[in-house]
Short mmCIF file of C-alpha atoms and ligand atoms in Angstrom, two decimals:
data_model
loop_
_atom_site.label_atom_id
_atom_site.label_comp_id
_atom_site.label_asym_id
_atom_site.label_seq_id
_atom_site.Cartn_x
_atom_site.Cartn_y
_atom_site.Cartn_z
CA MET A 1 95.84 131.51 89.32
CA ARG A 2 93.22 131.27 91.52
CA ASP A 3 93.34 128.76 94.57
CA VAL A 4 91.37 125.77 93.91
CA ALA A 5 89.64 123.27 96.46
CA VAL A 6 88.11 119.79 96.03
CA ILE A 7 84.44 120.34 97.46
CA GLY A 8 82.73 116.81 96.81
CA ILE A 9 84.15 113.46 96.37
CA GLY A 10 82.47 110.11 95.28
CA CYS A 11 83.60 106.41 94.54
CA THR A 12 82.21 103.54 93.57
CA THR A 13 82.98 100.09 94.97
CA PHE A 14 85.96 98.48 93.29
CA GLY A 15 85.82 94.94 92.02
CA GLU A 16 84.23 92.46 89.31
CA LYS A 17 80.87 94.62 88.73
CA TRP A 18 79.17 92.51 86.16
CA GLY A 19 75.70 94.02 87.20
CA THR A 20 76.82 97.52 86.55
CA SER A 21 77.52 99.11 82.94
CA PHE A 22 80.23 101.35 82.13
CA ARG A 23 78.07 104.48 81.98
CA GLU A 24 76.02 103.42 85.25
CA LEU A 25 79.58 103.03 86.90
CA PHE A 26 80.29 106.88 86.22
CA LEU A 27 76.95 107.96 87.11
CA GLU A 28 77.02 106.11 90.56
CA ALA A 29 80.55 108.00 91.32
CA GLY A 30 79.28 111.38 89.99
CA ALA A 31 76.06 111.13 91.72
CA LEU A 32 77.84 110.54 95.16
CA ALA A 33 80.18 113.32 94.41
CA LEU A 34 77.15 115.71 93.98
CA GLU A 35 75.68 114.50 97.18
CA ASP A 36 78.64 115.13 99.01
CA ALA A 37 79.23 118.77 97.90
CA SER A 38 75.36 119.29 98.26
CA LEU A 39 75.02 120.19 94.60
CA SER A 40 72.80 119.71 91.72
CA GLY A 41 74.10 119.06 88.27
CA GLU A 42 72.85 122.38 86.95
CA LYS A 43 75.62 124.10 88.93
CA ILE A 44 78.45 122.30 86.82
CA ASP A 45 80.46 124.10 84.07
CA ALA A 46 82.59 121.24 82.81
CA LEU A 47 83.51 117.68 82.87
CA TYR A 48 87.07 116.16 82.56
CA VAL A 49 86.93 112.47 82.44
CA GLY A 50 90.15 109.97 82.76
CA ASN A 51 89.56 106.71 80.96
CA MET A 52 92.42 104.71 79.14
CA SER A 53 90.87 102.04 77.13
CA ALA A 54 87.03 101.82 76.79
CA GLY A 55 87.41 101.21 73.27
CA ARG A 56 89.15 97.68 74.00
CA PHE A 57 87.45 97.08 77.30
CA VAL A 58 83.80 98.01 76.38
CA GLU A 59 84.14 98.87 72.69
CA GLN A 60 83.01 102.16 73.50
CA GLU A 61 84.84 105.49 72.46
CA HIS A 62 83.83 109.10 72.46
CA ILE A 63 83.92 108.91 76.40
CA GLY A 64 83.38 112.71 76.90
CA ALA A 65 80.34 112.86 75.05
CA LEU A 66 78.94 109.79 76.53
CA ILE A 67 79.38 110.95 79.86
CA ALA A 68 77.84 114.07 79.45
CA ASP A 69 74.84 112.72 77.57
CA TYR A 70 74.05 110.22 80.27
CA SER A 71 74.79 112.69 83.11
CA GLY A 72 72.08 115.08 81.50
CA MET A 73 74.75 117.70 81.16
CA ALA A 74 74.63 117.55 77.26
CA SER A 75 71.22 119.36 77.19
CA ARG A 76 73.18 122.27 78.72
CA HIS A 77 75.75 121.80 76.13
CA ILE A 78 78.68 121.94 78.80
CA PRO A 79 82.13 121.03 77.55
CA SER A 80 83.02 117.43 78.22
CA THR A 81 86.68 116.16 77.70
CA ARG A 82 88.35 112.66 77.84
CA VAL A 83 91.75 112.66 78.94
CA GLU A 84 94.11 109.65 78.46
CA SER A 85 97.54 108.82 79.78
CA ALA A 86 97.22 105.07 80.37
CA CYS A 87 96.91 104.37 84.13
CA CYS A 88 97.80 108.27 84.83
CA SER A 89 94.52 109.29 83.03
CA GLY A 90 92.56 109.91 86.23
CA SER A 91 95.41 112.07 87.46
CA LEU A 92 95.66 113.93 84.27
CA ALA A 93 91.92 114.63 84.06
CA PHE A 94 92.18 115.97 87.78
CA ARG A 95 95.05 118.34 86.72
CA GLN A 96 93.31 119.44 83.55
CA ALA A 97 90.16 120.49 85.81
CA MET A 98 92.35 122.10 88.44
CA ILE A 99 94.09 124.39 85.67
CA ALA A 100 90.73 125.09 84.33
CA VAL A 101 89.36 126.47 87.55
CA ALA A 102 92.72 128.07 88.80
CA SER A 103 92.71 129.98 85.29
CA GLY A 104 89.32 131.33 85.78
CA LEU A 105 87.95 129.88 82.73
CA GLU A 106 85.60 127.60 84.49
CA ASP A 107 84.14 127.70 88.07
CA VAL A 108 82.60 124.36 89.18
CA VAL A 109 84.06 121.32 87.48
CA VAL A 110 84.03 117.57 87.83
CA ALA A 111 87.03 115.49 87.38
CA ALA A 112 86.30 111.81 86.98
CA GLY A 113 87.80 108.60 86.15
CA VAL A 114 86.11 105.38 84.93
CA GLU A 115 87.32 102.02 83.55
CA LYS A 116 85.40 98.69 83.25
CA MET A 117 87.89 96.06 82.74
CA THR A 118 86.38 92.75 83.53
CA ASP A 119 84.01 92.32 80.70
CA VAL A 120 86.78 90.94 78.74
CA GLU A 121 89.04 87.81 79.09
CA THR A 122 92.32 88.24 80.93
CA SER A 123 94.35 87.81 77.97
CA THR A 124 92.46 90.75 76.14
CA SER A 125 92.95 92.83 79.51
CA VAL A 126 96.53 92.25 79.74
CA ASP A 127 97.12 93.01 75.68
CA ALA A 128 94.86 96.12 76.23
CA LEU A 129 96.93 97.29 79.03
CA ALA A 130 100.50 96.38 77.29
CA ALA A 131 99.42 99.24 74.55
CA ALA A 132 100.51 101.68 77.38
CA ALA A 133 104.03 100.46 76.88
CA ASP A 134 105.94 100.59 73.49
CA ARG A 135 104.06 98.41 71.07
CA GLU A 136 106.82 98.00 68.75
CA TRP A 137 109.96 97.47 70.77
CA GLU A 138 107.95 95.88 73.84
CA GLY A 139 104.54 94.63 73.24
CA PHE A 140 105.32 92.78 69.79
CA VAL A 141 108.13 90.94 71.52
CA GLY A 142 106.00 89.59 74.19
CA ALA A 143 106.48 92.20 77.15
CA THR A 144 103.52 92.42 79.33
CA PHE A 145 103.03 94.81 82.30
CA PRO A 146 103.90 92.18 84.67
CA GLY A 147 106.81 91.23 82.45
CA LEU A 148 108.07 94.85 82.47
CA TYR A 149 107.80 95.57 86.04
CA ALA A 150 109.72 92.01 86.65
CA MET A 151 112.58 93.22 85.03
CA ILE A 152 112.52 96.54 87.11
CA ALA A 153 112.19 94.29 90.24
CA THR A 154 115.18 92.20 89.18
CA ASP A 155 117.42 94.97 88.31
CA TYR A 156 116.35 96.55 91.86
CA MET A 157 117.06 93.29 93.66
CA ASN A 158 120.54 92.88 92.04
CA ARG A 159 121.51 96.48 93.07
CA TYR A 160 120.21 97.37 96.14
CA PRO A 161 119.47 95.48 99.46
CA LEU A 162 115.65 94.42 98.88
CA THR A 163 114.87 90.72 99.70
CA ARG A 164 111.78 88.93 98.53
CA GLU A 165 110.12 88.93 101.91
CA GLN A 166 110.29 92.63 102.24
CA LEU A 167 108.75 92.95 98.77
CA ALA A 168 106.05 90.64 99.93
CA GLN A 169 105.38 92.92 103.04
CA VAL A 170 104.37 95.91 100.59
CA ALA A 171 101.27 93.43 99.76
CA VAL A 172 100.88 92.42 103.38
CA LYS A 173 100.69 96.25 104.50
CA ASN A 174 98.26 97.29 101.57
CA HIS A 175 95.82 94.20 102.02
CA TYR A 176 95.80 95.00 105.75
CA ASN A 177 94.87 98.69 104.61
CA GLY A 178 92.19 97.26 102.10
CA ALA A 179 90.65 95.21 104.86
CA ARG A 180 90.00 98.76 106.42
CA ASN A 181 88.37 100.14 103.28
CA PRO A 182 84.82 99.49 102.25
CA ILE A 183 85.16 100.10 98.71
CA ALA A 184 88.41 97.87 98.16
CA GLN A 185 88.26 94.92 95.92
CA PHE A 186 90.06 92.61 98.44
CA GLN A 187 88.95 93.49 101.71
CA LYS A 188 91.07 90.47 103.23
CA GLU A 189 94.45 90.48 105.48
CA ILE A 190 97.21 88.24 104.04
CA THR A 191 100.57 87.17 105.33
CA VAL A 192 104.19 86.94 103.64
CA GLU A 193 103.61 83.39 103.21
CA THR A 194 100.47 83.94 101.09
CA VAL A 195 102.57 86.16 98.80
CA LEU A 196 105.44 83.89 98.59
CA ARG A 197 103.21 80.61 97.91
CA SER A 198 101.00 82.39 95.29
CA ALA A 199 101.37 81.56 91.68
CA LEU A 200 104.47 83.05 89.85
CA VAL A 201 103.35 85.68 87.33
CA ALA A 202 106.60 87.06 85.90
CA ASP A 203 109.80 85.96 88.00
CA PRO A 204 110.28 87.36 90.70
CA LEU A 205 106.54 88.81 90.81
CA ARG A 206 103.87 86.58 92.18
CA LEU A 207 100.02 86.92 91.99
CA PHE A 208 99.91 89.01 95.19
CA ASP A 209 102.65 91.13 93.95
CA CYS A 210 100.05 92.44 90.98
CA SER A 211 97.20 94.86 91.02
CA PRO A 212 94.19 93.16 89.85
CA ILE A 213 91.87 93.83 87.12
CA THR A 214 89.24 95.89 88.34
CA ASP A 215 85.67 97.87 87.27
CA GLY A 216 85.14 101.04 88.93
CA ALA A 217 84.74 104.91 88.82
CA ALA A 218 85.56 107.87 91.04
CA ALA A 219 84.84 111.49 90.75
CA VAL A 220 85.62 114.72 92.59
CA ILE A 221 84.19 118.37 92.24
CA LEU A 222 86.51 121.26 92.24
CA ALA A 223 85.64 124.89 92.82
CA PRO A 224 87.70 128.44 93.45
CA LEU A 225 88.85 128.15 97.17
CA GLU A 226 87.25 131.62 97.67
CA ARG A 227 83.55 129.88 96.84
CA ALA A 228 84.41 126.63 98.35
CA ARG A 229 82.56 127.05 101.52
CA GLU A 230 79.20 127.81 99.51
CA PHE A 231 79.35 123.92 99.21
CA THR A 232 81.12 122.33 102.25
CA ASP A 233 82.52 123.02 105.64
CA ALA A 234 85.48 120.82 104.99
CA PRO A 235 87.03 122.31 101.71
CA ILE A 236 90.48 120.41 101.03
CA ARG A 237 93.06 122.79 99.04
CA ILE A 238 94.92 121.76 96.01
CA LEU A 239 98.57 122.96 97.05
CA ALA A 240 100.25 121.39 94.19
CA THR A 241 99.74 119.54 90.76
CA SER A 242 102.37 118.54 88.61
CA GLN A 243 103.38 116.12 85.56
CA ALA A 244 106.27 114.87 84.08
CA SER A 245 107.20 112.55 81.04
CA ASP A 246 109.93 110.02 80.43
CA THR A 247 110.80 107.59 77.33
CA ILE A 248 107.91 105.18 76.69
CA ALA A 249 110.29 102.24 76.32
CA LEU A 250 112.13 100.80 79.50
CA HIS A 251 115.17 100.15 77.49
CA ASP A 252 115.94 103.60 76.72
CA ARG A 253 115.73 104.65 80.42
CA ARG A 254 119.04 106.06 82.10
CA ASP A 255 118.33 103.56 85.17
CA ILE A 256 115.24 101.45 85.09
CA SER A 257 115.25 101.06 88.80
CA THR A 258 114.58 104.87 89.41
CA MET A 259 111.56 106.52 87.75
CA ASP A 260 112.93 109.98 86.67
CA ALA A 261 109.60 111.12 85.88
CA THR A 262 108.36 110.48 89.41
CA VAL A 263 111.44 112.36 90.80
CA ALA A 264 110.87 115.29 88.52
CA ALA A 265 106.94 115.51 89.17
CA GLY A 266 107.72 115.20 92.80
CA ARG A 267 110.38 117.83 92.80
CA ARG A 268 107.91 120.12 91.15
CA ALA A 269 105.22 119.55 93.41
CA PHE A 270 107.16 119.95 96.57
CA GLU A 271 108.55 123.42 94.86
CA MET A 272 105.21 124.37 94.11
CA ALA A 273 103.58 123.56 97.54
CA ARG A 274 106.84 124.85 99.35
CA LEU A 275 106.97 121.84 101.03
CA THR A 276 109.58 118.89 101.86
CA PRO A 277 108.84 115.13 102.24
CA SER A 278 108.91 115.39 105.78
CA GLN A 279 105.97 117.53 106.10
CA ILE A 280 103.48 114.98 104.39
CA ASP A 281 101.29 112.96 106.58
CA LEU A 282 100.29 110.39 104.02
CA VAL A 283 100.94 109.34 100.46
CA GLU A 284 98.82 107.35 98.00
CA VAL A 285 101.57 105.81 95.63
CA HIS A 286 101.19 103.81 92.41
CA ASP A 287 101.77 100.29 93.46
CA CYS A 288 100.71 98.33 90.21
CA PHE A 289 103.34 95.84 91.05
CA THR A 290 105.04 95.81 94.80
CA ILE A 291 108.28 96.86 93.39
CA ALA A 292 106.74 100.10 92.05
CA GLU A 293 105.84 101.15 95.56
CA ILE A 294 109.40 100.36 96.73
CA CYS A 295 110.55 102.83 94.05
CA ALA A 296 107.81 105.30 94.29
CA ILE A 297 108.86 105.87 98.38
CA GLU A 298 112.57 106.37 97.08
CA ASP A 299 112.08 108.45 93.91
CA LEU A 300 109.34 110.91 95.90
CA GLY A 301 112.27 111.42 98.62
CA PHE A 302 110.73 109.71 101.51
CA CYS A 303 114.05 107.76 102.03
CA GLN A 304 117.29 107.22 100.10
CA LYS A 305 117.73 104.73 97.30
CA GLY A 306 117.69 101.24 98.53
CA GLU A 307 116.11 102.08 101.78
CA ALA A 308 112.47 101.40 101.07
CA GLY A 309 112.47 97.63 101.73
CA ARG A 310 113.74 98.25 105.22
CA LEU A 311 111.43 101.04 105.71
CA THR A 312 108.35 98.62 104.92
CA GLU A 313 109.72 96.03 106.90
CA GLU A 314 110.10 98.08 109.98
CA GLY A 315 106.43 99.33 109.63
CA GLU A 316 107.40 103.08 108.94
CA THR A 317 104.95 103.09 105.98
CA ALA A 318 102.09 101.40 107.78
CA LEU A 319 99.03 103.12 109.19
CA ASN A 320 100.86 104.01 112.26
CA GLY A 321 104.08 104.48 110.73
CA ARG A 322 106.27 107.56 110.09
CA ILE A 323 104.77 108.08 106.51
CA PRO A 324 101.92 105.98 105.91
CA VAL A 325 101.87 104.63 102.35
CA ASN A 326 98.60 103.64 100.69
CA THR A 327 96.09 104.02 103.26
CA SER A 328 93.38 102.98 100.81
CA GLY A 329 94.86 99.84 100.42
CA GLY A 330 96.71 101.07 97.17
CA LEU A 331 96.10 99.45 93.65
CA LYS A 332 96.97 96.14 95.16
CA ALA A 333 94.31 95.68 97.35
CA CYS A 334 91.60 98.53 96.67
CA GLY A 335 91.97 97.66 92.90
CA HIS A 336 92.96 99.17 89.95
CA PRO A 337 90.32 100.45 87.26
CA VAL A 338 93.20 102.12 85.40
CA GLY A 339 91.49 105.47 84.27
CA ALA A 340 89.77 105.71 87.96
CA THR A 341 92.93 104.94 90.06
CA GLY A 342 94.41 108.80 90.04
CA ILE A 343 90.90 110.10 91.16
CA LYS A 344 90.31 107.34 93.88
CA GLN A 345 93.77 108.26 94.91
CA VAL A 346 92.58 111.90 95.45
CA CYS A 347 89.17 110.75 97.27
CA GLU A 348 91.44 108.83 99.77
CA VAL A 349 93.51 111.75 100.73
CA VAL A 350 90.37 113.74 100.88
CA GLN A 351 88.91 111.37 103.42
CA GLN A 352 91.72 111.22 105.33
CA LEU A 353 92.23 114.95 105.79
CA ARG A 354 88.48 115.30 106.53
CA GLY A 355 88.94 112.76 109.20
CA ASP A 356 86.61 110.58 107.61
CA ALA A 357 88.68 107.37 106.79
CA GLY A 358 87.20 105.31 109.61
CA ARG A 359 89.40 102.50 110.88
CA ARG A 360 92.15 103.56 108.54
CA GLN A 361 92.48 107.03 109.67
CA ILE A 362 95.87 108.79 110.36
CA ASP A 363 95.37 110.82 113.44
CA GLY A 364 95.68 114.81 112.83
CA ALA A 365 96.41 114.31 108.81
CA GLU A 366 96.69 117.62 107.54
CA ILE A 367 98.77 117.16 104.28
CA GLY A 368 98.19 114.24 101.64
CA MET A 369 100.18 113.39 98.51
CA THR A 370 99.28 111.16 95.47
CA GLN A 371 101.39 109.93 92.80
CA ASN A 372 100.12 108.09 89.70
CA VAL A 373 101.90 106.46 86.80
CA GLY A 374 101.24 105.78 83.23
CA GLY A 375 102.91 102.82 81.55
CA THR A 376 106.45 101.74 83.40
CA GLY A 377 106.66 105.53 84.06
CA ALA A 378 106.46 107.47 80.74
CA SER A 379 103.73 109.62 82.37
CA VAL A 380 103.66 110.61 85.86
CA ALA A 381 101.27 113.06 87.95
CA VAL A 382 101.90 114.18 91.64
CA HIS A 383 99.47 116.12 93.60
CA ILE A 384 99.43 117.53 97.17
CA LEU A 385 96.47 118.50 98.95
CA GLY A 386 95.95 120.20 102.46
CA ARG A 387 93.05 121.12 104.92
CA ALA A 388 92.17 124.49 103.82
N1 LIG B 401 95.64 89.89 93.53
C1 LIG B 401 95.36 89.03 94.45
N2 LIG B 401 94.33 87.97 94.05
C2 LIG B 401 94.32 88.21 92.57
C3 LIG B 401 94.74 88.90 91.77
C4 LIG B 401 95.63 89.84 92.20
N3 LIG B 401 96.16 90.74 91.64
N4 LIG B 401 94.24 88.87 90.67
C5 LIG B 401 93.39 87.55 90.60
N5 LIG B 401 93.42 87.44 91.97
C6 LIG B 401 92.49 86.24 92.40
C7 LIG B 401 90.99 86.25 92.20
O1 LIG B 401 90.17 86.93 93.28
C8 LIG B 401 90.78 84.72 92.09
O2 LIG B 401 90.47 84.32 93.22
P1 LIG B 401 89.30 83.18 93.54
O3 LIG B 401 89.78 82.10 92.84
O4 LIG B 401 89.21 82.94 95.02
O5 LIG B 401 88.06 84.01 93.02
C9 LIG B 401 91.98 84.22 91.47
O6 LIG B 401 93.00 84.80 91.98
C10 LIG B 401 91.93 83.91 89.96
O7 LIG B 401 91.60 85.27 89.49
P2 LIG B 401 91.75 85.41 87.74
O8 LIG B 401 90.66 86.69 87.56
O9 LIG B 401 91.31 84.27 87.08
O10 LIG B 401 93.08 85.72 87.79
P3 LIG B 401 93.67 86.05 86.28
O11 LIG B 401 94.98 84.88 86.21
O12 LIG B 401 92.95 86.20 85.38
O13 LIG B 401 94.71 87.25 86.60
C11 LIG B 401 96.85 88.50 86.90
C12 LIG B 401 95.67 87.69 87.18
C13 LIG B 401 98.04 88.56 87.90
C14 LIG B 401 97.22 88.14 85.59
C15 LIG B 401 95.84 89.80 86.59
O14 LIG B 401 95.35 90.21 87.76
C16 LIG B 401 96.93 90.89 85.96
O15 LIG B 401 97.10 91.01 84.86
N6 LIG B 401 97.27 91.91 86.85
C17 LIG B 401 98.20 93.12 86.58
C18 LIG B 401 97.11 94.23 85.99
C19 LIG B 401 98.18 95.09 85.28
O16 LIG B 401 99.20 95.07 84.62
N7 LIG B 401 97.49 96.65 85.36
C20 LIG B 401 98.42 97.68 85.06
C21 LIG B 401 99.48 97.80 85.97
S1 LIG B 401 100.22 99.41 85.09
#
């Protein structure tokens, strides 16, 4: 396998983007990535696009073809593939693109993600998202994603020392980071009180424990490491890509407070990169709900089970902490356009490793990690990137 590098990144702002269509979102992110890599579209050999549910959100399927057409690449007949794995779609598009370049099949490849979720009512969005759980055993009996993660939070809080305040501190930290990220949906700081006084969504989770409903797109361009300096002075090398699966329904799990797919994907990624958690300078994790960040930090091995609440409270996951988590603001504050999130996580790590993250920059960051979850953990992807 060839070594692969990220040579360009591009991300739209995240939020309610009523003036921008689904295809325009993708084109904006793609154009930014091409510009970043000083590349023209004719040099692209293939496209991989992460998208969860354009059929439900904007009544459009056949996303690979749509994107190839409107980016002007259909006239060259290059392959364009949609990748779907619920909220993990973006990360799996990235992984497929990486494998294509590593294998030698393709050279310069776009991995992108796009979702436009706010054109429908919240009830429709919530129902479309619930299709990522087990429709027959969970959705049909009324379980939504806030409901399923609330069950995880309840189980976790019954078994481990996590206070309601510590859980709120995950959101406070991520809003602090989001306030320093120009693309974030919510660029405002909040307090623990803001979280505790916000509306109850699914006990014990409140509005500020939830990621929002978001429109947005992100794109990265990959090339063989040996060619990367043709395009950029600061290539970022992909040190590991891994993917794991688990039961789709929560009730079939061994333990709902531990995401076994994250444990497996994390271990495989560390093995592939020949690294340990203590060597990671920052990590973007899938905080679709505050409890998900708590579980992710533990399941990836950054601390023991039951310690992530204390770690958060003591500031160890903050920008100046031992292991900064979700420097972008995470899904909570940066936003969660589901198909795009995994690619946005990669964009954030690349910005940090290049030293381009402005007011949220981690000094001397050399190695970064991403963890992206589909559903309640039925699919998980983990990537590790390093300065080349
Ligand atoms: N965090 C903070 N504020 C939020 C928010 C969030 N998650 N969601 C909405 N808001 C704010 C809005 O900005 C708006 O503020 P304003 O009145 O100052 O403009 C207000 O709350 C009402 O927004 P609205 O869009 O009407 O909220 P909603 O009730 O339709 O949706 C949720 C709220 C929690 C139901 C929705 O955000 C949700 O379902 N989130 C989870 C998404 C999810 O499951 N993703 C997949 C995870 S795997």
